[in-house]
Backbone as CSV, one residue per row, in Angstrom:
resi,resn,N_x,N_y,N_z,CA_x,CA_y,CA_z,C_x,C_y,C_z
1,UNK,0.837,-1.193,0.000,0.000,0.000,0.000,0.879,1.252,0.000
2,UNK,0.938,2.206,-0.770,1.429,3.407,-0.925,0.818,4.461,0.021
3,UNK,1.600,5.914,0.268,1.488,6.758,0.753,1.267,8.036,-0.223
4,UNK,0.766,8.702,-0.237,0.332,10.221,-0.822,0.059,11.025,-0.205
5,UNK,1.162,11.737,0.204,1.220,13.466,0.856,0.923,14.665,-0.519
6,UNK,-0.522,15.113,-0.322,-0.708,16.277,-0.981,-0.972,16.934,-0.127
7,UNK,-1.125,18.673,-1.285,-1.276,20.506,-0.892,0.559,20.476,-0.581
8,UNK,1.585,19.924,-1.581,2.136,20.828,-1.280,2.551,22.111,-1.918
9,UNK,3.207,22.746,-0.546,3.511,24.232,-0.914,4.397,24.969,-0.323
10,UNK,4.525,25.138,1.000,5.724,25.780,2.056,7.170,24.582,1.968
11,UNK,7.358,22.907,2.454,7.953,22.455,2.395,8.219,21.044,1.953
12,UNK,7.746,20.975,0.585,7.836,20.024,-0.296,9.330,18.914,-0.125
13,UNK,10.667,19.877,-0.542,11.972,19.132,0.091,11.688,18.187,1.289
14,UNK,11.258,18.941,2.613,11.308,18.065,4.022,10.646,16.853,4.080
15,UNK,8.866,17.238,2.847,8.485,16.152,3.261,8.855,14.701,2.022
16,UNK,9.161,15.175,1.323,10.253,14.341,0.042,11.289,13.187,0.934
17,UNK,11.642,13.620,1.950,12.715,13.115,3.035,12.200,11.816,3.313
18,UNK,11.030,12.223,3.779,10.514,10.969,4.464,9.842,9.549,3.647
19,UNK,10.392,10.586,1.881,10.221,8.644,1.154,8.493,8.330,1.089
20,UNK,8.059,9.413,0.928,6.391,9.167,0.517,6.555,8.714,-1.046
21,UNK,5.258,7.351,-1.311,5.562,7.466,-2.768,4.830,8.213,-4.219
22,UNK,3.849,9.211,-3.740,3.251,10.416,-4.054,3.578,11.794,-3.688
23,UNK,3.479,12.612,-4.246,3.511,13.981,-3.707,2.511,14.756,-4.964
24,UNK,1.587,16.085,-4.093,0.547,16.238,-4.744,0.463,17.410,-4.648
25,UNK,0.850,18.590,-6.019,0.672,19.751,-6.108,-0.585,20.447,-6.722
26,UNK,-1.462,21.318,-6.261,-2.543,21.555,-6.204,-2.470,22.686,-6.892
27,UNK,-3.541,22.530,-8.126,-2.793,23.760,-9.205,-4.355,24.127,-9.675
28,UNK,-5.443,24.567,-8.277,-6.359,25.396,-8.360,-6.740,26.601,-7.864
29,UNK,-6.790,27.401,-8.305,-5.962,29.107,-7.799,-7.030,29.093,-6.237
30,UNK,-8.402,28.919,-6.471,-8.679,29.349,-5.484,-8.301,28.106,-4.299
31,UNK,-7.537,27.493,-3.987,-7.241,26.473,-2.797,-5.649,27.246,-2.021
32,UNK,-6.089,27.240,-1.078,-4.673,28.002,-0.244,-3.580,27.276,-0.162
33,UNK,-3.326,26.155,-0.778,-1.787,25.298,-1.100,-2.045,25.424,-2.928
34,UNK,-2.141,26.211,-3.209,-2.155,26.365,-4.666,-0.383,26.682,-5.008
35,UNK,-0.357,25.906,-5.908,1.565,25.973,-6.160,1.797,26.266,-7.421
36,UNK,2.937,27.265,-7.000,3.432,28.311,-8.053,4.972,27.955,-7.635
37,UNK,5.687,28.620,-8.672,6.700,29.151,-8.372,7.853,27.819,-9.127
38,UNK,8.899,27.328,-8.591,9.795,26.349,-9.228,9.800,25.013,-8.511
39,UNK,9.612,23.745,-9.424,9.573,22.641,-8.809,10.941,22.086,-8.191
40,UNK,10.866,21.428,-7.168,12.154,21.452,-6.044,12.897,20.190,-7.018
41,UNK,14.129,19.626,-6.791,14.204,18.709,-7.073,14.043,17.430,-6.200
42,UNK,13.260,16.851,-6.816,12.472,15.313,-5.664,13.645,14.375,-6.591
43,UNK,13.459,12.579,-5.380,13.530,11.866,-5.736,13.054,11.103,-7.057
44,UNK,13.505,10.093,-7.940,12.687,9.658,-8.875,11.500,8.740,-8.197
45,UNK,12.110,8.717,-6.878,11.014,7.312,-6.751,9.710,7.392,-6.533
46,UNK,9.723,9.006,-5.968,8.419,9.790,-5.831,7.661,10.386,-6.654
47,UNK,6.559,10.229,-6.893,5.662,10.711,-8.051,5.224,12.215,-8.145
48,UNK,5.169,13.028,-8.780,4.665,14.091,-9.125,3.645,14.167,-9.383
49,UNK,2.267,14.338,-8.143,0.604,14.323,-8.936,0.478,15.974,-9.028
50,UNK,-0.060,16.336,-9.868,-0.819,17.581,-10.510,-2.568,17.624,-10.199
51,UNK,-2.975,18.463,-8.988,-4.012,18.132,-8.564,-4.801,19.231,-9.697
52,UNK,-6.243,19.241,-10.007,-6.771,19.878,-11.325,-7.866,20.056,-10.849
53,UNK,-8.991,21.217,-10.846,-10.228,21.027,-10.661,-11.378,21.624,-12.036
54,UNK,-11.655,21.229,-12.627,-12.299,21.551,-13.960,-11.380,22.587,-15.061
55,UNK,-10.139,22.148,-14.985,-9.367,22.741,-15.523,-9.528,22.454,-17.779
56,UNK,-9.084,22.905,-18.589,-8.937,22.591,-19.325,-8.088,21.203,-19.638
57,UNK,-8.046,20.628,-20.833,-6.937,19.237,-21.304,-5.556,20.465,-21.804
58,UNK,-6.179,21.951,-22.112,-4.670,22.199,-22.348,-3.968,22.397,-21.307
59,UNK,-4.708,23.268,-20.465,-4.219,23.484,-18.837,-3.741,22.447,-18.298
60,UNK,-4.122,21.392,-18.341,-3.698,20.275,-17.369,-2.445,19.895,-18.151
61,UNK,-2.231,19.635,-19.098,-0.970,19.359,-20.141,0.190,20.418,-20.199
62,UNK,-0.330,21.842,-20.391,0.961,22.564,-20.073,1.566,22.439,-18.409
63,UNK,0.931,22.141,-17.866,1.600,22.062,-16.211,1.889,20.617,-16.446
64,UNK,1.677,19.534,-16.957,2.237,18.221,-17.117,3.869,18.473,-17.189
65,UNK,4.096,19.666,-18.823,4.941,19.705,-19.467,6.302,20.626,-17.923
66,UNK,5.217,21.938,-17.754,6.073,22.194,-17.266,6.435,22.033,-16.032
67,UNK,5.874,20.668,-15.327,6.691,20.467,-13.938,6.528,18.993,-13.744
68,UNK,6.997,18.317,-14.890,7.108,17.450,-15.379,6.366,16.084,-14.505
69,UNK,5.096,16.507,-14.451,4.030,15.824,-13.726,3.762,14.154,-13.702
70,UNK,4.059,13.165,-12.880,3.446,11.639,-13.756,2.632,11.355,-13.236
71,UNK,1.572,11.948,-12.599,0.078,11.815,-12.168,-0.446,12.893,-12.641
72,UNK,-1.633,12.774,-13.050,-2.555,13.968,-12.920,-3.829,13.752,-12.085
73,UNK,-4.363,14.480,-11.038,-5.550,14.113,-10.523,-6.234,15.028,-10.767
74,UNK,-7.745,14.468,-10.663,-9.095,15.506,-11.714,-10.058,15.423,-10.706
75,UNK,-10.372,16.638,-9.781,-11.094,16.723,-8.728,-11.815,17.306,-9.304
76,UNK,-13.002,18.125,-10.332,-13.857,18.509,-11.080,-14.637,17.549,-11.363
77,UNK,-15.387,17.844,-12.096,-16.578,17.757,-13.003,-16.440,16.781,-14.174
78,UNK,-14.881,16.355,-14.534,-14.276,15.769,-15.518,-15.040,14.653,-16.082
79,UNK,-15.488,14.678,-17.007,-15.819,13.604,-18.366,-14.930,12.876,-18.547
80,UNK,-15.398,11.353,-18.628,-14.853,10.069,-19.283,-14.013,10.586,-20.613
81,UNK,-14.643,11.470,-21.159,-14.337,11.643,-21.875,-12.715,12.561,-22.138
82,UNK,-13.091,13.517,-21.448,-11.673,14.452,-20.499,-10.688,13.733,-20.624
83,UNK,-11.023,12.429,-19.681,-9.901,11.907,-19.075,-9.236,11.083,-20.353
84,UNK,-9.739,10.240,-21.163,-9.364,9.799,-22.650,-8.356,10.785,-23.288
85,UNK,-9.614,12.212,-23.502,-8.640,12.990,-24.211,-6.906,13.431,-23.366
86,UNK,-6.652,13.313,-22.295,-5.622,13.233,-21.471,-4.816,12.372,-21.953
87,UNK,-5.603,10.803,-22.177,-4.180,9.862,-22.704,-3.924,10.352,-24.061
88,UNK,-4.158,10.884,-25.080,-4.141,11.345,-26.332,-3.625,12.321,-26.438
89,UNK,-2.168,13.223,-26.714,-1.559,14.208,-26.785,-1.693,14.726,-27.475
90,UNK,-2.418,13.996,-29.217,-2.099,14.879,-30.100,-3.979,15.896,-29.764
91,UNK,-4.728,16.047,-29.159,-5.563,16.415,-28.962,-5.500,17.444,-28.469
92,UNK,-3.522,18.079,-27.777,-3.400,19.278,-27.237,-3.204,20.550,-27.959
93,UNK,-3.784,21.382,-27.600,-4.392,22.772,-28.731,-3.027,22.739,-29.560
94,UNK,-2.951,23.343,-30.483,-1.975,23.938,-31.173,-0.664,24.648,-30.963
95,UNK,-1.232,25.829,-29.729,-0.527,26.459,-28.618,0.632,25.412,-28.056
96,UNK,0.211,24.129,-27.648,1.137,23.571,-27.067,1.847,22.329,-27.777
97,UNK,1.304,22.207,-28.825,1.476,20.551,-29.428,2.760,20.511,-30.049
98,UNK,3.912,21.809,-30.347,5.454,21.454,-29.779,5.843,20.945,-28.564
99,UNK,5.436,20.805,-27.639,6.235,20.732,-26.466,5.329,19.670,-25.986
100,UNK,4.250,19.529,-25.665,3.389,18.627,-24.730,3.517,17.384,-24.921
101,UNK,3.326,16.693,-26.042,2.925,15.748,-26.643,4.395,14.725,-26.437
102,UNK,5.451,15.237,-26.519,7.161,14.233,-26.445,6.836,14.331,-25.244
103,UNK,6.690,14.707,-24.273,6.591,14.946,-22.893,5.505,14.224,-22.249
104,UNK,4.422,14.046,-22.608,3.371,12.821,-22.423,4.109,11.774,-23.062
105,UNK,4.251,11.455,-23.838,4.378,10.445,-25.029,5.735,9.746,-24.089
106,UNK,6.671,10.268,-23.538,7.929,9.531,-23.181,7.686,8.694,-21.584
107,UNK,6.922,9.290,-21.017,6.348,8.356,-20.229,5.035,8.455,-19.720
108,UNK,4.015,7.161,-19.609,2.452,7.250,-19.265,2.150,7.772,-18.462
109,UNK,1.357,9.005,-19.005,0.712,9.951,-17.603,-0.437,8.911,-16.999
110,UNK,-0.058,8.364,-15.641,-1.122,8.442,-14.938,-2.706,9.142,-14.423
111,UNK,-3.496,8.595,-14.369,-4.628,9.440,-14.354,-5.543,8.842,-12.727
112,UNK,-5.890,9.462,-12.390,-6.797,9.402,-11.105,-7.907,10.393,-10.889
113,UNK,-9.151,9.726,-11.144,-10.495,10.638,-11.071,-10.824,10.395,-9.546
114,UNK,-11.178,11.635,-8.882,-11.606,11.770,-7.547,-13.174,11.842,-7.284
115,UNK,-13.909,11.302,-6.555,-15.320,10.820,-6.011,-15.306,10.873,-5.030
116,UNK,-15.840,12.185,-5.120,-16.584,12.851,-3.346,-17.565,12.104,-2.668
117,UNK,-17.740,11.526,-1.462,-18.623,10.953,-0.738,-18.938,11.386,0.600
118,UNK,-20.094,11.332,0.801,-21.276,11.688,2.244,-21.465,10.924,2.512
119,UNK,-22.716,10.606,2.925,-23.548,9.332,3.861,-23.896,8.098,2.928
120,UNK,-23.427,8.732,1.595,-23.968,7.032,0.782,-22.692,7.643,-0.797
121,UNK,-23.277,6.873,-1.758,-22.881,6.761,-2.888,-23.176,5.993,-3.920
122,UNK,-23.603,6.243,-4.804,-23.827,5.705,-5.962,-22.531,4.800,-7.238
123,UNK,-22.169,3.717,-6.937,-21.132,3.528,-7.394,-21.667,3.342,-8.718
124,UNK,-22.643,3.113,-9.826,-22.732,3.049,-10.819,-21.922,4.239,-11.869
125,UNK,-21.685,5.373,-11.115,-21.309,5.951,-11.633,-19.668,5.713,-12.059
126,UNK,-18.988,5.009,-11.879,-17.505,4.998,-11.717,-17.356,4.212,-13.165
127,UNK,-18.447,3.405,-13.520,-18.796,2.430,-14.643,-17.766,2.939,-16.295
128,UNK,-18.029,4.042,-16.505,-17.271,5.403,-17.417,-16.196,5.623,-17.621
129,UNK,-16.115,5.511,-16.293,-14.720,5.941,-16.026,-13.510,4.821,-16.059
130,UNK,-14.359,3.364,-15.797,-13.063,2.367,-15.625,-12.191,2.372,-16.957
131,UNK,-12.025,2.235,-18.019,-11.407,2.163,-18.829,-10.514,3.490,-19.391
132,UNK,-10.574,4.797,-18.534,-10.347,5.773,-18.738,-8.695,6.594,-18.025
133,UNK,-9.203,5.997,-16.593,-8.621,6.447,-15.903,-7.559,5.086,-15.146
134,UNK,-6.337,5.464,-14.417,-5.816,4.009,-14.009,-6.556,4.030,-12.563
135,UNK,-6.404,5.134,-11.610,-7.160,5.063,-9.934,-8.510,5.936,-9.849
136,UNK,-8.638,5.494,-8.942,-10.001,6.320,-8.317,-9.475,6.689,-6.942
137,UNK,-9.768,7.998,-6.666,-9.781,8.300,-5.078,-10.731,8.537,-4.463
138,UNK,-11.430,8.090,-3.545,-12.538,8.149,-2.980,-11.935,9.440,-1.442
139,UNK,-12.928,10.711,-1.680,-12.870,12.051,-0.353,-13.878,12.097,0.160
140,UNK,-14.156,13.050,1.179,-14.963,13.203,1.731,-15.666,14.856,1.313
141,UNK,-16.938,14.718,0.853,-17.913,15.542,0.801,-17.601,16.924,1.398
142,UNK,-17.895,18.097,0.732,-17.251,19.258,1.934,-17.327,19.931,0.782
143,UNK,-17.133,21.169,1.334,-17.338,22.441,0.833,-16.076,22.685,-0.332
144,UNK,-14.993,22.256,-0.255,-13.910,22.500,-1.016,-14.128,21.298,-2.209
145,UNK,-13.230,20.999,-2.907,-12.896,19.778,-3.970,-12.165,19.450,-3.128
146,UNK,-11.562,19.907,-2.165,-10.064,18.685,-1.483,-10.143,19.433,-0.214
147,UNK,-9.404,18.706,0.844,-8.723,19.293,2.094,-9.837,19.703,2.804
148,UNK,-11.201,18.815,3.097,-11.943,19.414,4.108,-11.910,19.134,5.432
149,UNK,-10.914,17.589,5.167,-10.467,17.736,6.887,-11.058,16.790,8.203
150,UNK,-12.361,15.780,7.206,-13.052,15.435,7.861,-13.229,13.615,6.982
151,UNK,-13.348,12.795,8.116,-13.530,11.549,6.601,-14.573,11.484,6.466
152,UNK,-15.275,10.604,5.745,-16.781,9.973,5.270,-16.453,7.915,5.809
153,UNK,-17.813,7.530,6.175,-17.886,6.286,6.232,-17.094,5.556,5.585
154,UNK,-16.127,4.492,5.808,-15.292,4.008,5.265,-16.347,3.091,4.805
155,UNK,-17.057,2.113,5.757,-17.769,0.815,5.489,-18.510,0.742,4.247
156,UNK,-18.309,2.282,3.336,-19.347,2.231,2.205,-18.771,1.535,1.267
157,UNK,-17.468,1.653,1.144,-16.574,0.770,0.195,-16.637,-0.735,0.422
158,UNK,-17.595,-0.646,1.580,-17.626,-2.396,1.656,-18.292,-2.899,-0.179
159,UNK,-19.152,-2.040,-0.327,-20.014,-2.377,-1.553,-19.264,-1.996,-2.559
160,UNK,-18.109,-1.538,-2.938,-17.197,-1.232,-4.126,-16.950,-2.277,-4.565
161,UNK,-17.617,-2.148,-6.466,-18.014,-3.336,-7.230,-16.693,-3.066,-8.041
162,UNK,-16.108,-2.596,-8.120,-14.801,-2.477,-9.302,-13.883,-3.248,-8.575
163,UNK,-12.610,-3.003,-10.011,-10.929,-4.053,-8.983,-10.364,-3.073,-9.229
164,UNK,-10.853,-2.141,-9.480,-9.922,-1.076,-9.992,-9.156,-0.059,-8.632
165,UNK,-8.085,-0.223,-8.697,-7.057,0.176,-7.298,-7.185,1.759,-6.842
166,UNK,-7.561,1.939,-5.805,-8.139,3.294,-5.091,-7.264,3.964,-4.010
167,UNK,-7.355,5.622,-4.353,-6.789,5.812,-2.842,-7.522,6.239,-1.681
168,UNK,-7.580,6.057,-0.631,-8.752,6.543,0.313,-8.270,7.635,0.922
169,UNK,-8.971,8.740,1.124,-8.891,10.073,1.312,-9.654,10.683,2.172
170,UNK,-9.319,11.812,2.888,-10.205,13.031,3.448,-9.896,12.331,4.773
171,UNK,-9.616,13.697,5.633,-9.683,13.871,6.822,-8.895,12.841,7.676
172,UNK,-7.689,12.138,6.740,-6.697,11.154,7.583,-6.102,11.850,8.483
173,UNK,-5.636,11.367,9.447,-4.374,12.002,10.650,-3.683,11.240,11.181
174,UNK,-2.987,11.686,12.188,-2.267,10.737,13.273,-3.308,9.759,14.064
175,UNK,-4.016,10.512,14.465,-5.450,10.142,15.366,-6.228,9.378,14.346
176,UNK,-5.688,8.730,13.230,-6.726,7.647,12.352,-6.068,6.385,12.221
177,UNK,-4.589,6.234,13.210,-3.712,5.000,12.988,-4.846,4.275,13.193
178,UNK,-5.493,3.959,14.240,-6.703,3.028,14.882,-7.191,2.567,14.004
179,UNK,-7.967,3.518,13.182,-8.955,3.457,12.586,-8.336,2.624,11.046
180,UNK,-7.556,3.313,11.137,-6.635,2.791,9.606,-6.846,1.046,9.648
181,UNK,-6.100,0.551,10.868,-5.996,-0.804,11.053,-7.198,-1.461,11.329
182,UNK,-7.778,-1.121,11.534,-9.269,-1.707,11.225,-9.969,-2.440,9.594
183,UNK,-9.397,-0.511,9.329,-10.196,-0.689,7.205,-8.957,-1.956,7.304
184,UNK,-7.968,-2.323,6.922,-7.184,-2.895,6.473,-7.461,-4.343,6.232
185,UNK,-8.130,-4.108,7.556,-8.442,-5.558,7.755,-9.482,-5.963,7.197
186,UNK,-10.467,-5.233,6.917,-11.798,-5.672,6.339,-11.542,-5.180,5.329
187,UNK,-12.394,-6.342,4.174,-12.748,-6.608,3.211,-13.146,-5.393,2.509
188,UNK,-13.309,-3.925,2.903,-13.524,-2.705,1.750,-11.920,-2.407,1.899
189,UNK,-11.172,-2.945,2.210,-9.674,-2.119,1.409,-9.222,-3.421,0.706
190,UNK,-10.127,-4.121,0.130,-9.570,-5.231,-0.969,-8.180,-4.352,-1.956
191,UNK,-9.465,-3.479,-2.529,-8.374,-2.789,-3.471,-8.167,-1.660,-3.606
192,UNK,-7.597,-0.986,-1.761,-7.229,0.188,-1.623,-5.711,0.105,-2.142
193,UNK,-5.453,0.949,-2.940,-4.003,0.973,-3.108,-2.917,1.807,-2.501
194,UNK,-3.382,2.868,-2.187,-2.962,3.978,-1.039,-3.665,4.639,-0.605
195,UNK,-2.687,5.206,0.873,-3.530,6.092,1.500,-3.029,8.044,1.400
196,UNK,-3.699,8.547,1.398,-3.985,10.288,0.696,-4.124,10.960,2.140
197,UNK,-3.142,11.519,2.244,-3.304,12.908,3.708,-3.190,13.921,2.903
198,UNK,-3.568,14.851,4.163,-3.705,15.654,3.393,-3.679,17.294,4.901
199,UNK,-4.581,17.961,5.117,-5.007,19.176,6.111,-4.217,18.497,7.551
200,UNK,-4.682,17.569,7.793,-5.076,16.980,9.059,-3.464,16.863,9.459
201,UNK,-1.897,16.840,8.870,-0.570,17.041,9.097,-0.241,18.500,8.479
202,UNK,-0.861,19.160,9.668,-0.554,20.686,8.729,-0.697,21.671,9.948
203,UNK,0.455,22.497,9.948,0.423,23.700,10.972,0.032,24.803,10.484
204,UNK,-0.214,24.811,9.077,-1.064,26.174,8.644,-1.081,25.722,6.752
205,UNK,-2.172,26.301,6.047,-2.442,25.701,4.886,-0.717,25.449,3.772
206,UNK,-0.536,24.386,3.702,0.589,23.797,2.745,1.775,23.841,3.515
207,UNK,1.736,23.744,4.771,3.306,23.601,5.591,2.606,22.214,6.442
208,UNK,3.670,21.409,5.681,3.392,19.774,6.699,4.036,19.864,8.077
209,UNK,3.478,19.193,8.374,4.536,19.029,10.016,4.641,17.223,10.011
210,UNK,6.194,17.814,9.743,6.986,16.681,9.562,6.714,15.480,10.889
211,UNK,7.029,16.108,11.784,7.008,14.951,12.880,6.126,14.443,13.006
212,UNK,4.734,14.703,12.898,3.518,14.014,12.574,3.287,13.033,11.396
213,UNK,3.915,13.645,10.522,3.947,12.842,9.435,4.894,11.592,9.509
214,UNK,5.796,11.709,9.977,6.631,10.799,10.315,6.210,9.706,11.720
215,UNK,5.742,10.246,12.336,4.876,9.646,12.909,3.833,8.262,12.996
216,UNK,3.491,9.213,11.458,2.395,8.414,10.890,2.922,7.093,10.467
217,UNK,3.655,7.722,9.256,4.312,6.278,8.296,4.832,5.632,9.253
218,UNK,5.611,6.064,10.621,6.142,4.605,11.013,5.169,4.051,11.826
219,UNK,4.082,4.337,12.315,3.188,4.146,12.839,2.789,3.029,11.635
220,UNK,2.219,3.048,10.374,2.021,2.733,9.125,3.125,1.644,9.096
221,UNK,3.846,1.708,9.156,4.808,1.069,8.554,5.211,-0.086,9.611
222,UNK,5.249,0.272,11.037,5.485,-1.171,12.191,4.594,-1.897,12.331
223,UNK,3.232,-0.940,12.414,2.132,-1.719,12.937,1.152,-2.045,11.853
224,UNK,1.238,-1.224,10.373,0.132,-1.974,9.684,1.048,-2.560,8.507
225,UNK,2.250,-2.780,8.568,2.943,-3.451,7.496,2.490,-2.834,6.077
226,UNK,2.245,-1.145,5.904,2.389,-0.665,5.099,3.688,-0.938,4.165
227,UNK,3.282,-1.098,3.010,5.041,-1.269,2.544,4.807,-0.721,1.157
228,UNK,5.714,0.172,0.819,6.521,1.253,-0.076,7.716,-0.143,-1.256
229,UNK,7.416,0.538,-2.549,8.569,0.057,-3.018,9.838,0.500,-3.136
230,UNK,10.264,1.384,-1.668,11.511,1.615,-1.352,11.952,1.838,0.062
């Protein structure tokens, strides 16, 4: 099972340290870990997700290109269709189709559509999407697209009809080791593939606090035999 630290923004390097195998830059103006500025240099072993919220296929592709992204996640409104046109480069406007397209094309952008959940859910809907996208992340319901801070019923995933590999999200913390080892054990984290923090290791919007985080994973890592491919 993998780890995914997104919103970053204040100290991306520190939390790179600790060997997460995601990292998740949030590239929607109005979210207060919205990231600008120059990408740090990370490990290879760590992934670069590009978080998106009803953004354009060119938008999402020029930030592919220029911070050389191998996830993209689509917290919007995004169409089956969207997400297709994503694996397809030559579909990027004109504007960019020097540069984008060798840059997709040299290695497979990953794709992960996000599914907000409350007190229930309709999984028929994900039906669209399987052949589209490689993950699904399942959050919790809230006023934002991301980072509300709070989880939703895990037990709903008891009924998750796909095999298709998920990350579970919203409102993780230190204070969810418990809880963590519980899902693990039951039969709705068949095919959780990682787990997504996010607010809940944070001393103010996009500054992690490391020791918590560290915390966590080894917490993760002694007691639920989380294991990283590094």
């Amino acid at each position: 099972m993998k780890l995914k630290v997104c919103g970053m923004h204040h100290n991306p390097t520190e939390v790179a340290q600790l060997q997460p195998d995601y990292l998740g830059f949030i590239f929607w103006e109005p979210s207060s870990r919205y990231f600008e500025g120059a990408m740090p240099q990370l490990p290879k072993s760590i992934k670069k997700v590009g978080v998106f919220v009803d953004a354009t296929v060119e938008e999402v592709l020029e930030k592919v290109v220029k911070f050389q992204l191998d996830v993209v996640q689509l917290h919007g409104k995004e169409s089956p269709e969207f997400c297709e046109a994503l694996r397809h480069p030559e579909l990027v406007s004109a504007s960019h189709k020097d540069e984008a397209p060798k840059q997709v094309r040299g290695d497979k952008l990953e794709i992960i559509k996000v599914f907000s959940i409350k007190n229930d859910f309709d999984f028929s809907i994900l039906k669209p999407y399987e052949e589209v996208c490689d993950y699904f992340l399942f959050d919790t319901k809230g006023k934002l697209p991301g980072g509300n801070g709070y989880t939703f019923d895990w037990t709903i995933l008891e009924n998750y009809p796909s095999t298709k590999p998920f990350f579970l999200s919203g409102g993780i913390g230190l204070e969810s080791v418990e809880k963590l080892k519980e899902f693990i054990k039951s039969p709705a984290s068949t095919y959780c593939y990682a787990i997504d923090v996010n607010s809940r290791f944070e001393t103010q919007p996009g500054l992690k606090n490391i020791t918590s985080l560290k915390a966590f994973i080894n917490a993760l890592t002694d007691d639920l035999q989380l294991k990283t491919d590094h």
